[in-house]
Short mmCIF file of C-alpha atoms in Angstrom, two decimals:
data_model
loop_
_atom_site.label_atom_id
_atom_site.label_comp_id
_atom_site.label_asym_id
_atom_site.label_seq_id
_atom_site.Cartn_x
_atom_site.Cartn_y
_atom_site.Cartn_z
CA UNK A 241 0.00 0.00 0.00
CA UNK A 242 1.33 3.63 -1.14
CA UNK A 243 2.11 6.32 1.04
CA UNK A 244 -0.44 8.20 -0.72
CA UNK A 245 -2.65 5.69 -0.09
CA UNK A 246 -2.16 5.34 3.60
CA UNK A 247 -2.76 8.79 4.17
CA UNK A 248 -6.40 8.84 2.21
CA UNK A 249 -7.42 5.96 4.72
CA UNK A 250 -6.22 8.10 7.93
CA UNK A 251 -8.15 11.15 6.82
CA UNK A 252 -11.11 8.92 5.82
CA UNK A 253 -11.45 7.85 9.32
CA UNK A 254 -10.92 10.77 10.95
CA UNK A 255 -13.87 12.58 8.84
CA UNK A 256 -16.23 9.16 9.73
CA UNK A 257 -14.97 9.62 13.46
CA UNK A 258 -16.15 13.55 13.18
CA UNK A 259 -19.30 12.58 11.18
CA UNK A 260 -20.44 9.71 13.99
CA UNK A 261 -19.58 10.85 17.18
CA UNK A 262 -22.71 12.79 18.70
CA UNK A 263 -23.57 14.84 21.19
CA UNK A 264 -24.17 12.68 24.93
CA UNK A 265 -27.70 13.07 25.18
CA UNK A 266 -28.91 13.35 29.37
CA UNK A 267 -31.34 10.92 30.74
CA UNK A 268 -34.69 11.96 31.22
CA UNK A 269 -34.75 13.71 34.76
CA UNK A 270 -38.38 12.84 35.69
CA UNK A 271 -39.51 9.33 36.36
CA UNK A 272 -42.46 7.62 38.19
CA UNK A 273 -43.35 3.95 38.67
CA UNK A 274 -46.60 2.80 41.25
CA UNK A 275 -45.13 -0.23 42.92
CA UNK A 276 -41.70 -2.26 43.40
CA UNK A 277 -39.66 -4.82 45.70
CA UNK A 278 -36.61 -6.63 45.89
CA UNK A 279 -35.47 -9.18 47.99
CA UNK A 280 -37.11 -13.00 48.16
CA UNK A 281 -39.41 -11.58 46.12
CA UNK A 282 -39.08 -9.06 43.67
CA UNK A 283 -41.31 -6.87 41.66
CA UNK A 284 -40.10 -4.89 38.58
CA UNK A 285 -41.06 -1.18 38.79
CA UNK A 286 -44.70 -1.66 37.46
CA UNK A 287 -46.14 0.27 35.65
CA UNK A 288 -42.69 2.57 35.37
CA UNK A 289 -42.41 5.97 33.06
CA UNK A 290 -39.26 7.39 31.85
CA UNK A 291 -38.95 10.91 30.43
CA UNK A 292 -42.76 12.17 29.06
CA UNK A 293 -45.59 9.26 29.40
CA UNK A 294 -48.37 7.66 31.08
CA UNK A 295 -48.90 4.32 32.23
CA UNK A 296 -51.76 2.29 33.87
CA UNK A 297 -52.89 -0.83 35.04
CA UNK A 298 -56.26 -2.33 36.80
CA UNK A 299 -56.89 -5.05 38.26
CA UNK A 300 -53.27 -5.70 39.23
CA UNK A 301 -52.51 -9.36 41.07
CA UNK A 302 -48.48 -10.07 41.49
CA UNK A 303 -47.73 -13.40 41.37
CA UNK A 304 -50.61 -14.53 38.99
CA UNK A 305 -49.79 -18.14 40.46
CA UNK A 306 -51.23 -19.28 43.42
CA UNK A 307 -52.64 -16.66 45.92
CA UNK A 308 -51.63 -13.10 45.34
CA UNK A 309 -48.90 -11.16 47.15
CA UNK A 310 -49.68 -8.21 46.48
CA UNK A 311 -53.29 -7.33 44.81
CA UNK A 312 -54.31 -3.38 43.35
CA UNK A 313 -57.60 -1.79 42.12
CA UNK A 314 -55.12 0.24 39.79
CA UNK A 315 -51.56 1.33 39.01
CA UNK A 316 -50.68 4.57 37.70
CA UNK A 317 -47.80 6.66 36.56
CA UNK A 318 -47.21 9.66 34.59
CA UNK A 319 -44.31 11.95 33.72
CA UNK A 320 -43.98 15.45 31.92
CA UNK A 321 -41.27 17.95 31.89
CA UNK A 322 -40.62 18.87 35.52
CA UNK A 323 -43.48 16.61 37.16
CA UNK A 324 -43.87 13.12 38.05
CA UNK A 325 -46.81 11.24 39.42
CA UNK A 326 -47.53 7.79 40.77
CA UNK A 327 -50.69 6.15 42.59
CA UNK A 328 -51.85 2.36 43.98
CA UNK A 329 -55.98 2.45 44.69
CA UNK A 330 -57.13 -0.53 46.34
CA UNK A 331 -53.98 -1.67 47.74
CA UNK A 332 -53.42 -5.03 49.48
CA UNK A 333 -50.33 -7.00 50.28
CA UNK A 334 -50.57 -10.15 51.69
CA UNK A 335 -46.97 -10.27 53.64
CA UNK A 336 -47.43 -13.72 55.09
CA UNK A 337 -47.05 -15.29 51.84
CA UNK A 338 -43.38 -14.55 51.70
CA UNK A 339 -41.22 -17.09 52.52
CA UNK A 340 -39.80 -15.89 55.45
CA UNK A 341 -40.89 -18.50 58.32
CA UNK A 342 -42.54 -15.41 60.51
CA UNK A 343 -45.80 -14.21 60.56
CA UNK A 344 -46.38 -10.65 59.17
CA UNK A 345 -49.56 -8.19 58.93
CA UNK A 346 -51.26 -7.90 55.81
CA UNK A 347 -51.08 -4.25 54.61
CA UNK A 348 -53.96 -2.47 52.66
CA UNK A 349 -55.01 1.07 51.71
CA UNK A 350 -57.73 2.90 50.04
CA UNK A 351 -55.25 5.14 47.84
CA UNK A 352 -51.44 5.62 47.98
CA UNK A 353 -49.94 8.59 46.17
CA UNK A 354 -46.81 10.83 45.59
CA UNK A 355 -46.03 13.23 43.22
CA UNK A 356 -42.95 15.48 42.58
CA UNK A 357 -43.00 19.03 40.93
CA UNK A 358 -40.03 20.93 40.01
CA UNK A 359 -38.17 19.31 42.36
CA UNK A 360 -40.50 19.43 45.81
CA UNK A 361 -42.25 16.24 46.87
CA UNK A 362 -45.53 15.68 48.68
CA UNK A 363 -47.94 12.44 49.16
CA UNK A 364 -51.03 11.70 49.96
CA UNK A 365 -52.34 8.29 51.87
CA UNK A 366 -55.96 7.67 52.44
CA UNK A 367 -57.49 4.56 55.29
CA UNK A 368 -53.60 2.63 55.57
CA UNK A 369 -53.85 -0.13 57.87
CA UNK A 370 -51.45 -2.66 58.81
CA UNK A 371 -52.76 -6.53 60.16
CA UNK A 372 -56.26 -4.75 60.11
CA UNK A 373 -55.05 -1.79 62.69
CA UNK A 374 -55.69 1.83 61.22
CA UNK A 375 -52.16 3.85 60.94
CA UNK A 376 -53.05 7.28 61.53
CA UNK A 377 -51.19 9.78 59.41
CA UNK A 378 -51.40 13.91 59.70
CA UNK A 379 -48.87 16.01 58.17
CA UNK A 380 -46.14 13.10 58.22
CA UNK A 381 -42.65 14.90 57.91
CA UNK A 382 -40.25 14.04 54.99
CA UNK A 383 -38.79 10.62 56.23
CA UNK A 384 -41.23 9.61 59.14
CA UNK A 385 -40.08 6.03 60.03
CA UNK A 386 -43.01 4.35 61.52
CA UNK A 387 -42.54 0.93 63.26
CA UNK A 388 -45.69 -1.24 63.23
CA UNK A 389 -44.27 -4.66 63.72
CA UNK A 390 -41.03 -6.13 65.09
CA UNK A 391 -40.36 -7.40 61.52
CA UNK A 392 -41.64 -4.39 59.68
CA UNK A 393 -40.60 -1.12 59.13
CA UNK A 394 -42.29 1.80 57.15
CA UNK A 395 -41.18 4.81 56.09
CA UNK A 396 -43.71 7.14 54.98
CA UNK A 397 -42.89 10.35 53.01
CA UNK A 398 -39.43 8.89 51.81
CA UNK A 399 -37.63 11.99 50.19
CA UNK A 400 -34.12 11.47 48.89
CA UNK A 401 -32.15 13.88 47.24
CA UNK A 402 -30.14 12.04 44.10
CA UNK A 403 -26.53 12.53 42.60
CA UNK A 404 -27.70 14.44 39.35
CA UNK A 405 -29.86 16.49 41.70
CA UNK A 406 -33.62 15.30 41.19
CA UNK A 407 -35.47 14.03 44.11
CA UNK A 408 -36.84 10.97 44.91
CA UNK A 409 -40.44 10.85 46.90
CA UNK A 410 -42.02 7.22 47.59
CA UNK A 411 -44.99 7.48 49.32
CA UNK A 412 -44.34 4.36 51.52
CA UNK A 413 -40.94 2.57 51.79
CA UNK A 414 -41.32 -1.06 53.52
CA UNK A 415 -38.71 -2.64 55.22
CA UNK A 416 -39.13 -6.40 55.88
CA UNK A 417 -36.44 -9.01 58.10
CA UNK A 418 -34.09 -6.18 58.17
CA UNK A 419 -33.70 -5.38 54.54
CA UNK A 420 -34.17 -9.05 53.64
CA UNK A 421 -37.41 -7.63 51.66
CA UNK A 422 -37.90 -4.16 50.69
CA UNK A 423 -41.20 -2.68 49.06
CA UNK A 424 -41.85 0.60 47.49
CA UNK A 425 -45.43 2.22 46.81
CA UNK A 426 -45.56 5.45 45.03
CA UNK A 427 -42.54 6.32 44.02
CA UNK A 428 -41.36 9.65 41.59
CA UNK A 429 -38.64 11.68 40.84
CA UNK A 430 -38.23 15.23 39.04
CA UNK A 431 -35.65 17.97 38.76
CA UNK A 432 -35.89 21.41 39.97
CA UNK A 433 -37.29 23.59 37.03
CA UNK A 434 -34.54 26.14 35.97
CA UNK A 435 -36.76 28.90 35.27
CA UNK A 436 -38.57 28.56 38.34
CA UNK A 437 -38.93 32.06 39.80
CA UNK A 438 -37.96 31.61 43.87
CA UNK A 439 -40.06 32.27 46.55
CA UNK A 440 -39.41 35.73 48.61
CA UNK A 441 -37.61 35.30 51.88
CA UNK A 442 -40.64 37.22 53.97
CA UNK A 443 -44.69 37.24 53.18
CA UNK A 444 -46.59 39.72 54.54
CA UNK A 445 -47.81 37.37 57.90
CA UNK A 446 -44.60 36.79 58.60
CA UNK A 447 -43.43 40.41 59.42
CA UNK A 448 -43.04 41.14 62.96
CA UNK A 449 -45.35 42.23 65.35
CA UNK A 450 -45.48 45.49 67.01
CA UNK A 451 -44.23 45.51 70.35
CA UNK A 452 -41.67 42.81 69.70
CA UNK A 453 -44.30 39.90 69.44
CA UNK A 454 -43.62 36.80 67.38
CA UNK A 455 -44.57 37.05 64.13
CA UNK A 456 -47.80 35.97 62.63
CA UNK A 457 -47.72 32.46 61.06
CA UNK A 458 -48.28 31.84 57.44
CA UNK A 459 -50.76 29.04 56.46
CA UNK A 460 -49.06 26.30 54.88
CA UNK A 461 -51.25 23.87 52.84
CA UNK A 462 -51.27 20.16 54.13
CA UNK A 463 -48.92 18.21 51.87
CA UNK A 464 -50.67 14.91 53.45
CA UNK A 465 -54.27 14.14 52.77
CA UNK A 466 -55.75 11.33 55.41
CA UNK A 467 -58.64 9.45 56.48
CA UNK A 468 -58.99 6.45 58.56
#
């Protein structure tokens, strides 16, 4: 092979390197799936939404063999630019099924929700109970572990922030053996908007008082709707 030759190829290559290579394209920030679990049983996100979409399901029973683990009216998810949704209706989990060799409560609720918008997280849980006890919920903080059974752990309002800066909110985290079994209801993630215009430091109620009093409180909507 020529010199001349040699020295087409090489330039050839570089120009199909140049023409090929493309820009990295980011992941989609926001993402939202209504139930999952890992462990000695495990659950695919399901239904699960990357980037812009909307899934459902009704009439959910997981396994399909035998009786059902885990049993849902319906399964949603939805994702658009900057928001992120997930809900379970008619939620029951039958946790003695698992092979673990201890008895655990069944788990139910009327309606399980989060929902994440540009990049703040709330839920909403409506009639939870736990081995047929109602869990009362008001205005659960972020993280809110609750203990209901000496092999079962919930944590209610799970908020994590991520690497790339989204957050995480899963309505209820479950916590089985240890972390032998986990189980996550609810679950969805967005980024902070970049345009989004921030809130003053002060509103008006929250000036002080003459006289040196406190200041007047602001009313801050619930982020946690409950019944039971």
């Amino acid at each position: 092979m020529s010199p001349r030759t040699t020295g087409v190829l090489a330039c050839t290559a570089a120009a199909c390197l140049v023409l090929t290579a493309a820009p990295a394209i980011a992941a989609p920030a926001e993402s939202a799936y209504a139930i999952a679990a890992s462990g000695l049983v495990k659950i695919p996100r399901t239904p699960s939404v990357s980037g812009q979409g909307k899934e459902s399901l009704a009439s959910v029973a997981l396994p399909t063999e035998g009786p059902s683990l885990v049993g849902a009216k319906a399964l949603n998810a939805a994702v658009k630019p900057g928001h992120a949704e997930s809900s379970v209706a008619g939620l029951a989990l039958n946790l003695g099924l698992l092979p673990t060799g201890a008895a655990l409560p069944g788990l139910s609720a009327e309606v399980i929700e989060s929902e994440c918008r540009n990049g703040k997280g709330s839920v909403s849980i409506a009639n939870l109970k736990v081995g047929g006890k109602t869990i009362k919920l008001d205005q659960v903080a972020p993280n809110t572990t609750i203990p209901v059974a000496s092999l079962l752990e919930l944590t209610v309002n799970k908020q994590t922030k991520n690497a790339d800066g989204t957050l995480t909110v899963t309505a209820v985290s479950a916590k089985l053996l240890g972390k032998t079994q986990t189980l996550d209801i609810a679950s969805a993630t967005c980024a902070k908007s970049a345009d989004e215009t921030p809130e003053p430091p002060t509103k008006p109620g929250d000036k002080p008082q003459p006289g040196g009093k406190a200041p007047k409180p602001t009313p801050v909507p619930a982020h946690l709707d409950v019944t039971g």
